[in-house]
XYZ file of C-alpha atoms in Angstrom:
593
model
C 24.948 -17.933 -10.579
C 22.951 -14.837 -9.575
C 19.832 -16.922 -8.882
C 21.879 -19.385 -6.812
C 23.310 -16.604 -4.695
C 19.866 -15.062 -4.312
C 18.352 -18.282 -3.063
C 21.184 -18.557 -0.549
C 20.506 -14.992 0.602
C 16.805 -15.646 1.015
C 17.550 -18.768 3.015
C 20.191 -17.075 5.138
C 18.201 -13.947 6.090
C 14.670 -15.315 5.758
C 11.813 -14.667 8.226
C 12.548 -17.551 10.593
C 16.279 -16.955 11.085
C 16.291 -13.949 13.507
C 19.757 -14.853 14.798
C 21.224 -14.103 11.373
C 19.888 -10.573 10.845
C 18.841 -7.608 12.920
C 16.253 -6.480 10.364
C 13.122 -8.437 9.445
C 10.977 -7.851 6.336
C 7.361 -8.918 6.183
C 5.565 -8.968 2.830
C 2.708 -10.798 1.183
C 4.489 -13.940 -0.022
C 1.967 -14.519 -2.816
C 2.296 -10.954 -4.053
C 0.213 -8.067 -5.235
C -2.147 -7.261 -8.083
C -0.914 -4.524 -10.415
C -2.922 -1.663 -8.844
C -2.821 -2.887 -5.209
C -1.338 -0.976 -2.338
C 2.033 -2.618 -1.745
C 3.472 -1.969 1.679
C 6.103 -4.039 3.528
C 6.509 -3.946 7.287
C 10.148 -3.754 8.495
C 11.179 -4.256 12.103
C 14.189 -4.770 14.343
C 15.384 -4.120 17.853
C 16.690 -0.724 16.772
C 14.998 1.960 14.640
C 15.178 1.214 10.934
C 17.211 3.970 9.248
C 17.838 2.759 5.747
C 16.300 2.576 2.283
C 15.203 -0.645 0.615
C 15.697 -1.687 -2.966
C 13.127 -3.596 -5.018
C 15.091 -6.020 -7.171
C 13.953 -8.063 -10.145
C 14.549 -11.659 -9.236
C 15.349 -12.752 -12.789
C 17.654 -9.957 -13.956
C 19.032 -8.506 -10.691
C 17.945 -5.052 -11.830
C 17.110 -2.532 -9.108
C 13.580 -1.457 -10.038
C 13.319 1.226 -7.373
C 14.661 2.459 -4.080
C 12.278 3.384 -1.253
C 12.789 5.061 2.076
C 11.488 3.366 5.172
C 8.987 5.366 7.199
C 8.959 4.895 10.940
C 5.652 3.736 12.463
C 4.737 5.279 15.762
C 2.608 2.362 16.926
C 2.526 -0.030 19.815
C 5.843 -1.798 19.464
C 4.800 -5.442 19.620
C 7.508 -7.612 21.135
C 9.822 -4.722 21.825
C 10.600 -4.151 18.131
C 10.892 -0.852 16.320
C 8.681 -0.786 13.221
C 8.848 0.946 9.864
C 7.136 0.410 6.553
C 8.198 0.613 2.910
C 5.581 1.664 0.386
C 6.341 0.546 -3.168
C 2.751 0.841 -4.496
C 3.983 2.864 -7.488
C 5.551 -0.255 -9.014
C 3.059 -1.839 -11.380
C 5.352 -3.747 -13.728
C 4.593 -7.467 -13.664
C 7.402 -9.660 -12.452
C 9.010 -11.514 -9.530
C 10.803 -9.383 -6.994
C 12.392 -9.185 -3.581
C 13.186 -6.327 -1.223
C 16.688 -5.803 0.121
C 17.984 -3.416 2.781
C 20.585 -1.113 1.252
C 22.758 -1.107 4.395
C 21.686 -4.219 6.348
C 21.296 -6.363 3.208
C 18.273 -7.982 4.894
C 16.339 -9.723 2.133
C 12.669 -10.606 1.793
C 11.312 -13.713 0.218
C 10.479 -13.533 -3.506
C 6.966 -12.357 -4.426
C 4.968 -11.567 -7.563
C 3.533 -8.293 -8.819
C 0.918 -8.688 -11.546
C -2.658 -9.787 -12.115
C -1.514 -13.414 -12.046
C -0.206 -13.184 -8.498
C -3.105 -15.110 -6.945
C -3.394 -17.744 -9.664
C -6.336 -20.022 -8.990
C -5.856 -20.770 -5.282
C -9.601 -20.927 -4.742
C -9.148 -24.402 -6.244
C -6.442 -25.132 -3.675
C -8.939 -24.346 -0.929
C -11.390 -26.821 -2.489
C -8.646 -29.466 -2.279
C -8.658 -29.033 1.484
C -12.464 -29.188 1.583
C -12.359 -32.584 -0.127
C -9.990 -33.790 2.590
C -12.683 -32.922 5.142
C -15.409 -35.047 3.519
C -17.181 -37.569 5.689
C -18.686 -40.653 4.117
C -16.560 -41.213 0.993
C -13.306 -39.319 1.394
C -11.454 -38.907 -1.948
C -8.177 -37.834 -0.304
C -7.937 -41.137 1.561
C -10.080 -43.177 -0.891
C -12.063 -44.736 1.931
C -15.506 -44.547 3.565
C -16.056 -43.498 7.152
C -18.880 -42.987 9.644
C -21.509 -44.887 7.691
C -23.500 -45.407 10.902
C -24.222 -41.709 11.628
C -26.313 -41.463 13.680
C -28.649 -42.272 16.576
C -30.913 -39.476 17.668
C -31.303 -37.483 20.879
C -33.896 -34.810 21.727
C -35.972 -35.591 18.664
C -39.670 -36.425 18.286
C -38.641 -40.027 17.755
C -37.424 -42.229 20.655
C -33.846 -41.531 21.690
C -31.291 -43.738 19.868
C -33.496 -44.119 16.787
C -31.262 -44.519 13.738
C -31.485 -41.777 11.120
C -29.168 -41.718 8.092
C -27.022 -38.594 8.554
C -23.908 -39.902 6.793
C -21.951 -37.518 4.554
C -21.125 -33.866 5.077
C -17.759 -32.565 6.237
C -15.637 -33.146 9.332
C -15.453 -29.810 11.131
C -11.727 -29.366 11.673
C -8.971 -31.662 12.965
C -11.769 -33.462 14.800
C -14.501 -35.534 13.109
C -17.660 -33.807 14.391
C -20.238 -32.509 11.950
C -22.199 -29.317 12.583
C -25.052 -27.733 10.648
C -23.885 -24.466 12.235
C -20.715 -24.442 10.101
C -21.730 -26.638 7.176
C -24.710 -24.496 6.290
C -22.519 -21.401 6.072
C -19.768 -23.204 4.145
C -22.306 -24.431 1.577
C -24.043 -21.067 1.129
C -20.732 -19.196 0.976
C -19.443 -21.404 -1.819
C -22.641 -20.957 -3.792
C -22.519 -17.152 -3.443
C -18.834 -17.186 -4.507
C -19.786 -19.130 -7.619
C -22.655 -16.755 -8.466
C -20.344 -13.756 -8.153
C -17.352 -15.237 -9.989
C -18.643 -18.101 -12.176
C -15.708 -17.929 -14.611
C -13.017 -18.474 -11.944
C -13.605 -22.140 -11.140
C -12.259 -25.206 -12.851
C -13.588 -28.686 -13.515
C -10.946 -31.226 -12.540
C -12.871 -33.688 -10.336
C -16.155 -35.522 -10.356
C -18.911 -35.428 -7.754
C -16.975 -37.841 -5.506
C -13.895 -35.628 -5.662
C -12.008 -38.115 -7.841
C -9.661 -36.713 -10.512
C -12.004 -36.911 -13.535
C -13.911 -33.919 -14.906
C -17.687 -34.230 -14.961
C -18.762 -31.050 -16.734
C -19.565 -29.257 -13.438
C -17.325 -26.650 -11.749
C -15.619 -28.264 -8.806
C -16.992 -25.640 -6.414
C -20.513 -26.803 -7.248
C -19.506 -30.442 -6.740
C -18.264 -29.435 -3.303
C -21.279 -27.332 -2.504
C -23.568 -30.228 -3.489
C -21.736 -32.420 -0.971
C -22.961 -29.970 1.633
C -26.428 -29.654 0.093
C -26.984 -33.420 0.100
C -26.100 -33.547 3.793
C -28.396 -30.611 4.618
C -31.244 -32.468 2.888
C -30.551 -35.397 5.205
C -30.486 -33.132 8.258
C -33.942 -31.832 7.251
C -35.854 -35.073 6.677
C -39.345 -33.559 7.118
C -40.793 -30.026 7.044
C -40.943 -29.857 10.843
C -37.662 -31.701 11.514
C -34.069 -30.487 11.634
C -30.935 -32.064 13.055
C -28.024 -29.846 13.908
C -25.038 -31.914 15.018
C -23.513 -35.359 14.670
C -21.021 -36.493 17.362
C -19.653 -34.476 20.244
C -16.432 -34.070 22.234
C -16.349 -37.798 22.938
C -14.638 -37.690 19.567
C -11.523 -36.205 21.161
C -9.646 -39.385 22.005
C -6.392 -38.561 20.287
C -5.589 -38.569 16.619
C -7.264 -41.214 14.468
C -7.973 -42.107 10.859
C -11.674 -41.432 10.139
C -12.622 -45.012 9.260
C -10.880 -46.235 12.411
C -12.680 -43.952 14.833
C -12.084 -45.072 18.426
C -14.864 -42.887 19.800
C -17.586 -44.730 21.737
C -21.067 -43.189 22.068
C -22.496 -46.203 23.830
C -22.537 -48.672 20.977
C -18.809 -49.514 20.812
C -15.871 -47.934 19.020
C -16.293 -46.892 15.374
C -20.016 -47.514 15.580
C -23.086 -45.246 15.794
C -22.581 -41.629 16.833
C -25.008 -39.264 18.578
C -27.198 -37.106 16.363
C -28.758 -34.063 17.952
C -32.174 -32.796 16.934
C -32.740 -29.018 16.807
C -35.427 -28.318 19.379
C -34.762 -24.620 19.939
C -34.221 -25.377 23.601
C -31.054 -25.875 25.709
C -29.452 -29.276 25.283
C -26.756 -31.418 26.829
C -26.388 -35.066 27.844
C -24.242 -34.161 30.848
C -23.417 -31.098 32.884
C -22.542 -28.739 30.036
C -25.791 -27.318 28.666
C -26.053 -25.279 25.556
C -28.207 -22.191 25.282
C -31.031 -21.958 22.741
C -34.073 -19.864 21.984
C -35.068 -21.222 18.560
C -33.667 -22.703 15.363
C -33.765 -19.753 12.917
C -29.980 -19.418 12.701
C -29.659 -22.981 11.348
C -32.874 -23.001 9.347
C -32.212 -19.563 7.836
C -28.665 -20.291 6.666
C -29.703 -23.681 5.329
C -32.630 -22.082 3.498
C -30.336 -19.489 1.945
C -28.047 -22.288 0.671
C -31.030 -24.173 -0.752
C -32.478 -21.089 -2.524
C -29.078 -20.314 -4.077
C -28.787 -23.919 -5.195
C -32.280 -23.951 -6.713
C -31.362 -20.983 -8.955
C -27.962 -22.378 -9.941
C -29.065 -25.941 -10.696
C -31.988 -24.649 -12.734
C -30.165 -21.940 -14.664
C -26.582 -23.107 -14.984
C -26.719 -26.909 -14.676
C -30.040 -27.577 -16.386
C -31.158 -29.900 -13.578
C -34.760 -28.941 -12.803
C -35.324 -32.025 -10.599
C -32.574 -31.159 -8.104
C -33.468 -27.455 -8.364
C -37.084 -28.226 -7.420
C -35.932 -30.346 -4.484
C -33.778 -27.482 -3.220
C -36.607 -24.962 -3.667
C -38.976 -27.106 -1.580
C -36.317 -27.434 1.111
C -35.580 -23.714 1.069
C -39.249 -22.868 1.638
C -39.759 -25.447 4.402
C -36.554 -24.510 6.192
C -37.435 -20.828 6.074
C -40.922 -21.554 7.426
C -39.346 -23.568 10.238
C -37.150 -20.575 11.087
C -40.223 -18.317 11.095
C -42.009 -20.660 13.464
C -39.017 -20.927 15.854
C -37.202 -17.624 15.726
C -34.046 -17.680 17.829
C -30.792 -19.591 17.886
C -29.591 -23.149 18.521
C -26.035 -23.615 19.744
C -23.632 -26.550 19.420
C -23.591 -29.297 22.038
C -20.739 -30.503 24.219
C -20.556 -33.624 26.344
C -17.596 -33.572 28.733
C -15.840 -30.283 27.922
C -16.882 -26.619 28.371
C -16.208 -25.664 24.729
C -18.958 -25.325 22.122
C -20.137 -23.092 19.305
C -21.854 -20.239 21.131
C -23.851 -18.694 18.307
C -26.421 -16.161 19.541
C -27.558 -14.394 16.359
C -30.208 -15.470 13.869
C -31.896 -12.478 12.174
C -28.948 -12.163 9.757
C -29.575 -15.750 8.600
C -33.278 -15.140 8.102
C -32.506 -11.952 6.166
C -30.208 -13.930 3.852
C -32.823 -16.662 3.402
C -35.664 -14.250 2.702
C -33.592 -12.267 0.196
C -32.597 -15.420 -1.693
C -36.163 -16.695 -1.635
C -37.437 -13.403 -3.046
C -34.975 -13.703 -5.931
C -36.074 -17.287 -6.443
C -39.828 -16.829 -6.257
C -40.537 -13.133 -6.816
C -43.003 -13.188 -3.872
C -43.118 -9.787 -2.177
C -43.688 -11.208 1.301
C -40.122 -12.488 1.265
C -38.790 -9.058 0.343
C -40.752 -7.378 3.140
C -39.536 -9.958 5.654
C -35.952 -9.701 4.449
C -36.002 -5.943 5.071
C -37.472 -6.464 8.518
C -34.782 -8.983 9.437
C -32.089 -6.692 8.002
C -33.143 -3.951 10.442
C -33.105 -6.475 13.263
C -29.623 -7.721 12.305
C -28.005 -4.313 12.218
C -24.406 -3.482 13.019
C -24.823 -4.364 16.715
C -25.053 -8.050 15.833
C -21.563 -7.970 14.248
C -18.237 -8.672 15.930
C -16.804 -5.828 13.832
C -18.075 -3.271 16.337
C -16.995 -5.157 19.429
C -13.652 -5.738 21.057
C -14.372 -9.296 22.144
C -16.935 -12.095 21.771
C -17.396 -15.675 22.895
C -16.416 -18.511 20.540
C -18.631 -18.187 17.416
C -21.050 -15.975 19.394
C -21.641 -13.655 16.431
C -21.595 -16.183 13.598
C -21.356 -16.118 10.642
C -18.601 -13.593 10.877
C -20.098 -11.622 7.972
C -23.732 -10.938 7.203
C -23.975 -12.065 3.580
C -27.668 -11.259 3.629
C -26.979 -7.509 3.366
C -25.228 -8.043 0.052
C -27.881 -10.405 -1.241
C -30.701 -8.012 -0.289
C -28.949 -4.917 -1.622
C -29.563 -6.007 -5.215
C -33.358 -5.921 -4.916
C -34.224 -2.943 -2.681
C -34.774 0.757 -3.367
C -31.984 3.326 -3.217
C -32.802 4.462 0.315
C -32.634 0.951 1.714
C -29.454 0.279 -0.252
C -27.835 3.104 1.739
C -28.998 1.521 4.988
C -27.379 -1.807 4.082
C -24.209 -0.118 2.894
C -24.112 1.756 6.192
C -24.145 -1.474 8.196
C -21.074 -2.721 6.362
C -19.439 0.723 6.549
C -19.903 0.978 10.321
C -18.028 -2.286 10.802
C -15.258 -1.297 8.436
C -14.738 2.046 10.175
C -14.672 0.458 13.639
C -12.094 -2.157 12.608
C -10.112 0.572 10.880
C -9.855 2.404 14.213
C -8.472 -0.731 15.803
C -6.031 -1.169 12.930
C -4.592 2.334 13.440
C -3.147 1.190 16.767
C -0.861 -1.626 15.600
C 2.106 -1.761 13.191
C 0.517 -4.350 10.872
C -2.696 -2.320 10.446
C -4.867 -5.271 11.444
C -8.477 -4.625 12.399
C -9.615 -7.854 14.084
C -9.612 -8.804 17.768
C -7.449 -11.870 18.310
C -10.106 -14.126 19.727
C -10.187 -17.819 18.835
C -10.380 -18.256 15.024
C -9.087 -14.759 14.337
C -8.217 -15.785 10.786
C -11.927 -16.446 10.146
C -12.659 -12.929 11.302
C -9.959 -11.610 9.007
C -11.192 -13.380 5.849
C -14.690 -12.204 6.710
C -13.527 -8.625 7.117
C -11.761 -8.806 3.737
C -14.963 -10.177 2.238
C -17.037 -7.415 3.869
C -14.835 -4.729 2.312
C -15.077 -6.435 -1.096
C -18.859 -6.615 -0.884
C -19.099 -3.019 0.348
C -17.031 -1.850 -2.635
C -19.340 -3.715 -4.997
C -22.455 -2.308 -3.318
C -21.355 1.299 -3.002
C -18.623 1.797 -5.586
C -16.477 3.268 -2.782
C -12.921 1.968 -3.158
C -11.354 4.284 -0.584
C -10.670 1.400 1.780
C -8.400 -0.451 -0.657
C -5.211 0.099 1.424
C -7.010 -1.286 4.481
C -8.309 -4.210 2.443
C -4.847 -5.048 1.171
C -3.351 -4.891 4.639
C -5.888 -7.415 5.994
C -5.313 -9.753 3.073
C -1.544 -9.424 3.227
C -1.465 -10.461 6.900
C -2.882 -13.854 5.818
C 0.027 -14.463 3.444
C 2.979 -13.370 5.526
C 2.843 -9.704 6.428
C 2.609 -10.593 10.101
C 5.084 -10.910 12.977
C 5.917 -14.538 12.133
C 6.325 -14.084 8.402
C 4.068 -17.041 7.674
C 1.047 -17.660 5.465
C -2.021 -18.850 7.329
C -2.989 -21.348 4.579
C -1.348 -24.744 4.379
C 0.757 -25.159 1.270
C 0.288 -21.573 0.048
C 2.454 -20.293 -1.479
C 4.394 -23.291 -2.740
C 7.948 -22.988 -1.485
C 6.996 -20.290 1.032
C 6.618 -20.214 4.802
C 3.259 -21.761 5.733
C 1.712 -24.004 8.418
C 3.079 -27.549 8.354
C 2.767 -28.976 11.860
C -1.013 -28.643 11.799
C -3.364 -30.096 14.408
C -4.926 -32.809 12.231
C -4.889 -36.614 12.349
C -3.887 -36.942 8.713
C -0.707 -34.953 9.305
C 0.174 -36.630 12.599
C -0.526 -40.228 11.543
C 0.102 -40.166 7.793
C 2.360 -37.117 7.367
C -0.208 -35.963 4.841
C 0.108 -32.278 3.995
C -3.010 -31.153 2.180
C -2.772 -27.595 0.855
C -5.464 -24.917 1.150
C -6.494 -25.255 4.807
C -6.922 -21.988 6.744
C -5.646 -22.411 10.296
C -7.376 -20.764 13.245
C -4.725 -18.109 13.505
C -3.161 -16.011 16.291
C -4.924 -15.547 19.633
C -4.444 -13.095 22.448
C -1.694 -14.291 24.764
C -4.185 -14.185 27.610
C -6.514 -16.637 25.797
C -3.675 -18.980 24.905
C -2.491 -19.116 28.532
C -5.924 -20.140 29.794
C -6.921 -22.869 27.319
C -6.967 -26.500 28.395
C -4.586 -29.097 26.997
C -2.182 -26.915 25.023
C 1.342 -28.344 24.935
C 3.920 -27.424 22.302
C 5.562 -30.578 21.005
C 8.620 -28.945 19.421
C 10.821 -25.937 20.024
C 8.938 -22.782 18.955
C 10.563 -21.670 15.706
C 8.751 -18.346 16.052
C 9.859 -17.720 19.650
C 11.776 -14.556 18.753
C 8.619 -13.021 17.266
C 6.018 -13.862 19.928
C 4.864 -10.834 21.842
C 2.751 -9.654 24.747
C -0.299 -9.197 22.496
C -0.738 -12.266 20.308
C 0.870 -15.674 19.775
C 0.914 -18.138 16.906
C 2.608 -21.527 16.803
C 3.194 -23.850 13.879
C 2.905 -26.824 16.236
C 0.583 -29.842 16.389
C 0.115 -29.263 20.101
C -1.466 -25.828 19.653
C -5.058 -26.507 18.595
C -5.957 -22.866 19.318
C -3.818 -21.348 16.556
C -2.774 -24.145 14.198
C -5.840 -26.240 13.522
C -7.295 -25.811 10.009
C -11.079 -25.630 9.912
C -13.605 -26.549 7.273
C -15.778 -23.455 7.555
C -12.800 -21.117 7.848
C -11.408 -22.502 4.605
C -14.777 -22.356 2.824
C -15.272 -18.820 4.131
C -12.080 -17.691 2.354
C -13.151 -18.891 -1.115
C -14.961 -15.693 -2.115
C -11.951 -13.637 -1.043
C -9.556 -15.863 -2.997
C -11.833 -15.839 -6.057
C -11.978 -12.048 -6.006
C -8.200 -11.642 -6.166
C -7.668 -14.399 -8.722
C -7.963 -14.103 -12.456
C -9.401 -16.759 -14.760
């Protein structure tokens, strides 16, 4: 009977029923590791002047009573904010918080080293949904005719087999910009946490084990596509399809896009020239190809080590090593950046950095080959890609201007340099952490990212940066800041929602996501990281945003940032492939085998 009454209380006073309670509790719905900082944010229209009890969900026992502490921060949305710190509780179990006077009740959450389970595998489930070519989620094949070339050394419209890879987001474009990072990130996550990945599917993503961790099956899907995108030492493609894709929602093997050869036929494939491109009025900017070549080389060098050492596959390892070297040399020859291409819309990936990618590639190649030239070049690129190339020390940036959102090369290089240079690399991470910490001090949720488009990608990258800094330096003083950034992603935010589809099961998470598979098939695939909140000013100026349902979070929107669980809001509620892949290291870190 107690549990039945509890479930009723949670439903009645939960985060999305503001009319039923004057006090709102925001916690991490997944929960907290034993030694984590554990801080709930409490808010209402009036100052919070009560204590909160931590109650064992199974026994009803009051584990502790904690005073709320008023936060003198910018009162987002006209609310008064307080926090409740129950970090001292380290006993494993399932709990909820309850206001002693208001009786406002939080959702149930875990404390214990099992709180994060193995959700890195859940993220891989979403990645398999994004596969182009054979898609195991739909058990069908799409886009077999990718693609016909533009801007390459061959005549325009020449067919080159660029099938495979991943669809970028709710759309069905494919970018080397994002796919190279997703692939390399997964490989680094595996190298750091090899015991935290399962083997439940085969190389095609079908539900039969094949003796290979699923994260490596998924990374190889990306590696195979990168090999296709780099068909010769002096050749590199960077994008398949463009915004002609955006003709409403469609099933991938029934693509109504027409690139000049009829619907569901060939799609444009763009060659990386290192020069501005565009088939119509919207021209990209470009100065080289080193961003793409460097990231891809890093992925290939990581793969060469893993397939040689862990998978006993010297043939594929040698293929990846050759590709890593040729890609890196291509980046050396054409230093600079290549951006994404648009056709009829002003939006594109605006990447403008590249030295960070070359640092990462050179560091991985040094580990692979032992050749000192790579180490010297990695250090040179590290000094070029210092803190100023990071969004973490800026208050705004164009869409994907400073991509990837974390310089993984600093961590990779740190392992092989002398003590003095280690301190330099640690300092780059530390500068970004301190700057974002200053921003976090100004808001009640202690969040350090600017709310530009894809703010959740920034947030998972910031979490990863703190994790990597801790590993490099041994300095764990930023743990409360780290926990606050992570907790935002799982519900300690104004809307009380997780930012990952289907996580946690039974919790509040994105459902009405901007994807064809949800709209047309009502398919809810867990593990996808949505773009996340944006500044209200950005939301109000984007083209084609129309909410399709009443905003269930209307009471919690504010003058600073907005988030909508609505198919019509592609700016905040579209799950992305690279955003999801970029959260795997973070999720692996907090999980236990």
